[in-house]
Short mmCIF file of C-alpha atoms and ligand atoms in Angstrom, two decimals:
data_model
loop_
_atom_site.label_atom_id
_atom_site.label_comp_id
_atom_site.label_asym_id
_atom_site.label_seq_id
_atom_site.Cartn_x
_atom_site.Cartn_y
_atom_site.Cartn_z
CA MET A 1 -7.06 14.77 15.17
CA THR A 2 -7.46 16.15 11.69
CA THR A 3 -6.38 14.84 8.34
CA THR A 4 -6.32 17.01 5.26
CA ALA A 5 -6.98 15.97 1.69
CA PRO A 6 -3.95 14.74 -0.25
CA ALA A 7 -2.17 17.48 -2.16
CA ALA A 8 -2.44 17.36 -5.95
CA PRO A 9 0.58 15.40 -7.18
CA LEU A 10 3.39 17.43 -8.69
CA THR A 11 4.54 16.73 -12.20
CA PHE A 12 8.05 16.39 -13.51
CA ASP A 13 7.66 19.69 -15.39
CA ASP A 14 6.77 21.51 -12.16
CA VAL A 15 10.02 20.25 -10.70
CA ARG A 16 12.17 20.97 -13.73
CA ARG A 17 11.16 24.62 -13.64
CA ASP A 18 12.73 25.08 -10.20
CA PRO A 19 14.95 22.11 -9.32
CA GLY A 20 16.81 23.94 -6.55
CA ARG A 21 13.63 23.98 -4.47
CA PHE A 22 13.54 20.19 -4.08
CA ARG A 23 15.24 17.52 -2.07
CA VAL A 24 14.19 14.01 -3.10
CA LEU A 25 14.29 10.85 -0.99
CA THR A 26 13.27 7.41 -2.23
CA GLY A 27 14.32 3.89 -1.50
CA ASP A 28 14.02 0.18 -2.08
CA ARG A 29 14.05 -2.91 0.07
CA PRO A 30 17.22 -4.90 -0.55
CA THR A 31 15.58 -8.28 -1.17
CA GLY A 32 17.05 -8.93 -4.61
CA ARG A 33 18.05 -7.25 -7.79
CA LEU A 34 16.00 -4.40 -9.16
CA HIS A 35 13.72 -5.24 -12.06
CA LEU A 36 11.91 -3.37 -14.81
CA GLY A 37 8.97 -2.67 -12.49
CA HIS A 38 11.32 -0.73 -10.21
CA TYR A 39 12.98 0.91 -13.18
CA PHE A 40 9.88 2.31 -14.86
CA GLY A 41 8.12 2.78 -11.50
CA THR A 42 10.67 5.03 -9.80
CA VAL A 43 14.35 4.47 -10.60
CA HIS A 44 14.19 6.11 -14.02
CA ASN A 45 12.36 9.07 -12.48
CA ARG A 46 15.04 9.51 -9.83
CA VAL A 47 17.78 9.69 -12.41
CA ARG A 48 15.84 12.26 -14.44
CA LEU A 49 15.39 14.34 -11.29
CA GLN A 50 19.08 14.10 -10.47
CA ASP A 51 19.94 15.09 -14.01
CA VAL A 52 17.86 18.28 -13.91
CA GLY A 53 19.66 19.33 -10.73
CA VAL A 54 17.46 18.11 -7.88
CA GLU A 55 19.29 16.85 -4.79
CA LEU A 56 18.77 13.09 -4.53
CA LEU A 57 19.02 10.68 -1.59
CA VAL A 58 18.45 6.98 -2.19
CA LEU A 59 17.78 4.65 0.72
CA ILE A 60 18.54 0.96 0.86
CA ALA A 61 15.76 0.11 3.31
CA ASP A 62 17.37 -2.84 5.06
CA TYR A 63 15.32 -2.71 8.26
CA GLN A 64 12.16 -2.72 6.16
CA VAL A 65 13.09 -6.14 4.79
CA LEU A 66 12.25 -7.49 8.25
CA THR A 67 8.58 -6.54 7.97
CA ASP A 68 7.44 -9.79 6.35
CA ARG A 69 10.15 -12.33 7.22
CA ASP A 70 12.02 -13.44 10.32
CA VAL A 71 15.55 -12.83 9.06
CA ALA A 72 16.91 -10.72 6.20
CA GLU A 73 18.93 -12.98 3.95
CA ARG A 74 22.42 -11.73 3.07
CA PRO A 75 21.51 -8.04 3.38
CA ALA A 76 25.04 -6.78 2.70
CA GLU A 77 25.27 -8.73 -0.56
CA HIS A 78 21.85 -7.55 -1.68
CA ALA A 79 22.76 -3.97 -0.78
CA GLU A 80 25.85 -4.16 -2.97
CA GLU A 81 23.84 -5.52 -5.89
CA ILE A 82 21.33 -2.72 -5.52
CA VAL A 83 24.07 -0.10 -5.44
CA LEU A 84 25.25 -1.64 -8.72
CA ASP A 85 21.73 -1.39 -10.11
CA TYR A 86 21.57 2.29 -9.13
CA LEU A 87 24.93 3.02 -10.72
CA ALA A 88 23.81 1.12 -13.82
CA ALA A 89 20.62 3.17 -14.02
CA GLY A 90 22.63 6.40 -13.87
CA VAL A 91 22.55 7.45 -10.22
CA ASP A 92 25.71 9.52 -9.86
CA PRO A 93 27.30 9.16 -6.41
CA SER A 94 29.20 12.42 -6.78
CA ARG A 95 25.83 14.20 -6.73
CA ALA A 96 23.50 11.69 -5.04
CA THR A 97 23.65 10.06 -1.60
CA ILE A 98 23.08 6.29 -1.40
CA PHE A 99 22.76 4.94 2.15
CA ALA A 100 21.26 2.19 4.33
CA HIS A 101 18.85 2.42 7.28
CA SER A 102 20.99 0.44 9.66
CA ALA A 103 24.02 2.70 9.12
CA VAL A 104 22.25 5.90 10.19
CA PRO A 105 21.46 5.72 13.92
CA ALA A 106 19.91 9.20 14.23
CA LEU A 107 17.38 8.39 11.51
CA ASN A 108 16.21 5.38 13.47
CA GLN A 109 15.94 7.32 16.69
CA LEU A 110 13.33 9.60 15.09
CA LEU A 111 11.01 6.59 15.03
CA LEU A 112 10.29 6.95 18.76
CA PRO A 113 8.92 10.50 18.79
CA PHE A 114 7.19 9.81 15.47
CA LEU A 115 5.36 6.77 16.87
CA SER A 116 3.98 9.02 19.60
CA LEU A 117 2.37 11.16 16.90
CA VAL A 118 0.23 8.44 15.29
CA SER A 119 -2.61 6.36 16.65
CA VAL A 120 -2.87 2.59 16.64
CA ALA A 121 -6.06 2.96 14.58
CA GLU A 122 -4.22 4.98 11.92
CA LEU A 123 -1.50 2.35 11.68
CA GLY A 124 -4.14 -0.39 11.49
CA ARG A 125 -6.04 1.02 8.53
CA ASN A 126 -3.07 1.51 6.17
CA PRO A 127 -4.18 -0.33 2.99
CA THR A 128 -0.64 -1.14 1.82
CA VAL A 129 0.25 -2.70 5.17
CA LYS A 130 -3.02 -4.66 5.14
CA ASP A 131 -2.17 -6.01 1.70
CA GLU A 132 1.34 -6.95 2.80
CA ILE A 133 0.00 -8.72 5.87
CA ALA A 134 -2.37 -10.69 3.63
CA HIS A 135 0.57 -11.81 1.44
CA SER A 136 3.11 -12.29 4.22
CA ARG A 137 4.67 -15.70 4.67
CA GLN A 138 4.80 -15.20 8.42
CA SER A 139 2.22 -16.78 10.69
CA SER A 140 2.02 -13.70 12.90
CA VAL A 141 2.30 -9.99 12.21
CA SER A 142 5.40 -8.42 13.75
CA GLY A 143 5.42 -5.05 15.46
CA LEU A 144 7.70 -3.81 12.70
CA MET A 145 5.19 -4.73 9.98
CA PHE A 146 2.56 -2.76 11.83
CA THR A 147 4.71 0.30 12.51
CA TYR A 148 7.06 0.53 9.54
CA PRO A 149 5.14 3.37 7.86
CA ALA A 150 6.15 5.55 10.84
CA HIS A 151 9.74 4.46 10.24
CA GLN A 152 9.30 5.38 6.58
CA ALA A 153 8.24 8.84 7.77
CA ALA A 154 11.63 9.04 9.50
CA ASP A 155 13.32 7.97 6.23
CA ILE A 156 11.75 10.91 4.49
CA LEU A 157 11.82 13.53 7.24
CA PHE A 158 15.32 12.98 8.65
CA CYS A 159 16.67 14.81 5.62
CA LYS A 160 13.63 17.11 5.26
CA ALA A 161 12.93 15.75 1.80
CA ASN A 162 10.03 17.59 0.20
CA LEU A 163 9.51 15.36 -2.83
CA VAL A 164 9.11 11.58 -2.96
CA PRO A 165 8.86 9.78 -6.31
CA VAL A 166 6.78 6.70 -5.64
CA GLY A 167 4.35 4.22 -7.08
CA GLN A 168 0.66 4.29 -6.15
CA ASP A 169 1.08 1.70 -3.38
CA GLN A 170 3.32 4.07 -1.41
CA LEU A 171 0.80 6.92 -1.21
CA PRO A 172 -0.66 5.83 2.17
CA HIS A 173 2.87 5.97 3.63
CA LEU A 174 3.41 9.41 2.21
CA GLU A 175 0.11 10.57 3.66
CA LEU A 176 1.21 9.30 7.08
CA THR A 177 4.54 11.09 6.66
CA ARG A 178 2.67 14.33 6.02
CA THR A 179 0.56 13.72 9.11
CA VAL A 180 3.66 13.10 11.23
CA ALA A 181 5.32 16.27 9.94
CA ARG A 182 2.21 18.35 10.58
CA ARG A 183 1.69 17.03 14.09
CA PHE A 184 5.32 17.41 15.07
CA ASN A 185 5.32 20.97 13.80
CA SER A 186 2.16 21.85 15.71
CA ARG A 187 3.07 20.07 18.97
CA TYR A 188 6.73 21.14 19.16
CA ALA A 189 8.24 23.45 16.55
CA GLU A 190 8.14 24.04 12.80
CA ILE A 191 10.92 21.72 11.71
CA PHE A 192 9.59 19.48 8.96
CA PRO A 193 8.28 20.14 5.45
CA GLU A 194 5.17 18.23 4.32
CA PRO A 195 6.61 16.20 1.46
CA GLU A 196 4.78 15.77 -1.82
CA ALA A 197 4.48 12.73 -4.04
CA LEU A 198 5.82 12.60 -7.54
CA LEU A 199 3.85 9.81 -9.18
CA SER A 200 5.42 7.99 -12.08
CA ALA A 201 3.66 8.75 -15.36
CA ALA A 202 4.13 5.10 -16.38
CA PRO A 203 1.11 2.84 -15.80
CA LEU A 204 1.69 -0.20 -13.60
CA LEU A 205 3.88 -2.82 -15.19
CA LEU A 206 3.00 -6.46 -14.45
CA GLY A 207 5.21 -9.55 -14.55
CA VAL A 208 5.41 -11.75 -17.65
CA ASP A 209 2.60 -13.92 -16.22
CA GLY A 210 0.24 -10.97 -15.76
CA ALA A 211 0.57 -10.96 -11.94
CA LYS A 212 2.33 -8.27 -9.86
CA MET A 213 5.99 -8.14 -10.92
CA SER A 214 8.06 -9.62 -8.15
CA LYS A 215 11.34 -11.43 -7.90
CA SER A 216 9.88 -14.17 -5.73
CA ARG A 217 7.24 -15.01 -8.38
CA GLY A 218 9.91 -15.54 -11.06
CA ASN A 219 8.03 -13.23 -13.42
CA ALA A 220 10.35 -10.21 -13.27
CA ILE A 221 12.96 -9.04 -15.76
CA ALA A 222 15.96 -7.92 -13.70
CA LEU A 223 18.02 -4.96 -14.91
CA ALA A 224 21.03 -7.25 -14.54
CA ALA A 225 19.57 -10.18 -16.50
CA THR A 226 21.42 -11.13 -19.69
CA ALA A 227 19.86 -10.62 -23.12
CA ASP A 228 19.31 -14.40 -23.36
CA GLU A 229 17.64 -14.63 -19.94
CA THR A 230 15.42 -11.75 -20.96
CA ALA A 231 14.48 -13.46 -24.22
CA ALA A 232 13.65 -16.70 -22.39
CA LEU A 233 11.40 -14.93 -19.88
CA ILE A 234 9.52 -13.12 -22.63
CA ARG A 235 9.23 -16.30 -24.70
CA GLY A 236 7.45 -17.90 -21.76
CA ALA A 237 5.17 -14.91 -21.16
CA LYS A 238 1.42 -15.47 -20.96
CA THR A 239 -0.69 -14.24 -23.89
CA ASP A 240 -4.26 -15.09 -24.89
CA ALA A 241 -6.23 -16.84 -27.62
CA LEU A 242 -6.89 -13.78 -29.80
CA ARG A 243 -4.47 -13.44 -32.68
CA HIS A 244 -4.89 -9.73 -33.34
CA ILE A 245 -2.74 -7.69 -30.93
CA THR A 246 -4.46 -4.76 -29.24
CA TYR A 247 -3.78 -2.56 -26.22
CA ASP A 248 -6.65 -3.14 -23.82
CA PRO A 249 -5.30 -3.33 -20.24
CA ALA A 250 -8.68 -4.09 -18.65
CA GLY A 251 -9.84 -6.69 -21.19
CA ARG A 252 -6.50 -8.30 -22.14
CA PRO A 253 -4.09 -7.75 -19.22
CA GLU A 254 -1.29 -10.12 -20.27
CA VAL A 255 -1.02 -9.05 -23.91
CA SER A 256 -1.43 -5.40 -22.97
CA ASN A 257 1.31 -5.68 -20.40
CA LEU A 258 3.72 -6.93 -23.06
CA VAL A 259 2.69 -4.09 -25.35
CA LEU A 260 3.22 -1.64 -22.49
CA LEU A 261 6.66 -3.06 -21.77
CA ALA A 262 7.72 -2.52 -25.38
CA ALA A 263 6.16 0.96 -25.44
CA LEU A 264 7.95 2.03 -22.25
CA CYS A 265 11.28 0.77 -23.54
CA LEU A 266 10.75 2.50 -26.89
CA ASP A 267 9.33 5.72 -25.36
CA ARG A 268 6.28 5.26 -27.56
CA ASP A 269 2.51 5.12 -27.28
CA PRO A 270 1.23 1.59 -26.50
CA TYR A 271 -1.78 1.91 -28.84
CA GLU A 272 0.56 2.66 -31.75
CA VAL A 273 2.86 -0.20 -30.87
CA ALA A 274 -0.09 -2.62 -30.72
CA GLY A 275 -1.49 -1.25 -34.00
CA GLU A 276 1.76 -1.91 -35.83
CA ILE A 277 1.89 -5.52 -34.68
CA GLY A 278 -1.82 -6.11 -35.26
CA GLY A 279 -2.51 -9.35 -37.09
CA ARG A 280 1.08 -10.60 -36.88
CA GLY A 281 0.18 -12.11 -33.53
CA ALA A 282 1.82 -13.01 -30.24
CA ALA A 283 5.09 -14.32 -31.68
CA ALA A 284 5.72 -10.99 -33.41
CA LEU A 285 4.75 -9.14 -30.24
CA LYS A 286 7.26 -11.13 -28.22
CA ALA A 287 10.00 -10.46 -30.76
CA VAL A 288 9.30 -6.72 -30.58
CA VAL A 289 9.28 -6.76 -26.76
CA THR A 290 12.51 -8.74 -26.50
CA GLU A 291 14.36 -6.44 -28.84
CA ALA A 292 12.97 -3.31 -27.18
CA VAL A 293 13.89 -4.44 -23.65
CA ASN A 294 17.35 -5.63 -24.59
CA GLU A 295 18.13 -2.45 -26.50
CA ARG A 296 16.86 -0.22 -23.74
CA LEU A 297 18.83 -2.10 -21.09
CA ALA A 298 22.04 -2.60 -23.09
CA PRO A 299 23.76 0.60 -21.89
CA LEU A 300 22.67 -0.04 -18.30
CA ARG A 301 23.96 -3.58 -18.40
CA GLU A 302 27.25 -2.41 -19.83
CA ARG A 303 27.64 0.18 -17.08
CA ARG A 304 26.68 -2.40 -14.47
CA ALA A 305 29.32 -4.86 -15.68
CA LEU A 306 31.93 -2.12 -15.62
CA HIS A 307 31.19 -1.20 -11.99
CA ALA A 308 30.88 -4.85 -10.94
CA ARG A 309 34.60 -5.24 -11.65
CA ASP A 310 35.42 -2.75 -8.90
CA ARG A 311 33.69 -3.96 -5.73
CA ASP A 312 35.81 -1.69 -3.54
CA HIS A 313 34.38 1.29 -5.36
CA VAL A 314 30.82 -0.01 -4.86
CA ARG A 315 31.37 -0.44 -1.12
CA ARG A 316 32.98 3.00 -0.90
CA VAL A 317 29.96 4.60 -2.56
CA LEU A 318 27.73 3.15 0.14
CA ARG A 319 30.12 4.01 2.99
CA GLU A 320 30.42 7.61 1.89
CA GLY A 321 26.66 7.84 1.41
CA ASN A 322 26.14 6.50 4.93
CA GLU A 323 28.45 9.16 6.32
CA ARG A 324 26.69 11.96 4.47
CA ALA A 325 23.25 10.72 5.55
CA SER A 326 24.42 10.38 9.16
CA ALA A 327 25.65 13.97 9.26
CA ILE A 328 22.24 15.16 8.02
CA ALA A 329 20.37 12.91 10.48
CA ASP A 330 22.49 14.13 13.42
CA THR A 331 21.63 17.73 12.62
CA THR A 332 17.91 16.96 12.42
CA LEU A 333 17.94 14.94 15.64
CA THR A 334 19.65 17.83 17.43
CA GLU A 335 16.83 20.13 16.30
CA VAL A 336 14.20 17.56 17.34
CA ARG A 337 15.71 17.18 20.81
CA ALA A 338 15.78 20.95 21.25
CA ALA A 339 12.16 21.28 20.07
CA MET A 340 11.11 18.56 22.52
CA ASN A 341 13.13 20.14 25.35
CA MET A 342 15.29 17.05 25.70
CA VAL A 343 18.73 18.62 25.74
CA TYR A 344 20.73 17.52 28.77
N1 LIG B 1 8.40 1.11 1.12
C1 LIG B 1 9.24 1.14 -0.06
C2 LIG B 1 9.06 -0.19 -0.80
O1 LIG B 1 8.53 -1.14 -0.28
C3 LIG B 1 10.69 1.33 0.26
C4 LIG B 1 10.96 2.58 1.05
C5 LIG B 1 11.45 2.65 2.30
C6 LIG B 1 10.73 3.93 0.64
N2 LIG B 1 11.56 3.92 2.73
C7 LIG B 1 11.14 4.75 1.73
C8 LIG B 1 10.23 4.54 -0.52
C9 LIG B 1 11.03 6.13 1.67
C10 LIG B 1 10.12 5.93 -0.58
C11 LIG B 1 10.52 6.73 0.52
O2 LIG B 1 9.47 -0.28 -1.94
#
């Protein structure tokens, strides 16, 4: 079996020139509220794509929650909170489709033919899965953990998405998706596009302790956090012993991460932001970061609070998204059955 080199990543400007050519699919695991890592990693990008006229589908990946734990805790509640986060960030349900894995049967059925297209060895050497297994709280690795990248291929291919805005950690999954598409097309019939990655221009944002930003580590600033909660988290952020503030991600990860956070929120260059704070030290840095984050998030938080008052609307957004996604998945599955000569 052959694998080809990854395609050069597309840029936002490539897409803006011809938005009608693209259908975008991305998603999140509903394990908690979305935080700034999600926002600057992909959510902001999705909204920009939607706003230049690209068709957008957003998946609440509920089955994927089960990769590293026995039971998904309150998935319906988490899904609702995430829909609120999407609406807060500017996803517009009159243009975009928000849906959940478990509500789209035909998407899930694609997993079976797709699993036949990949080898056990390919699944076993996926670096993101290896990393997740290393950090999993489970004592044994479930079959879903091992195979979920093939399911993620179904997430992307059921709607023939050709563009996937992701962080670096998702690239192995996208490569597998391309492999699945290519092999299906050559074994059966040309049905699937080979989707391309749209990497976020933002460098990786860490948590306030300098480790990977994650809800379970308590180091993440949620979109939905209040201004006071945000201030408290940043007050407690790790810095270092040097007074003069600089932007040096390799040498000073914690301080640089705070500088980066301010720079992202202000749409500015992190070196300039660090230079302006300079000798005023960590307290001044934290004040700048707190104000920048709270100002950037204020309109989102306002929109979120507005939508949170109408839970029926939030549930309707998801129900209608599920219906739209199901109609698309049914059409694709019909084509797949025909290509595989399984029409009875
Ligand atoms: N794997 C992604 C994550 O852990 C979530 C996800 C599921 C996804 N299906 C997807 C992302 C399809 C992009 C495209 O965050």
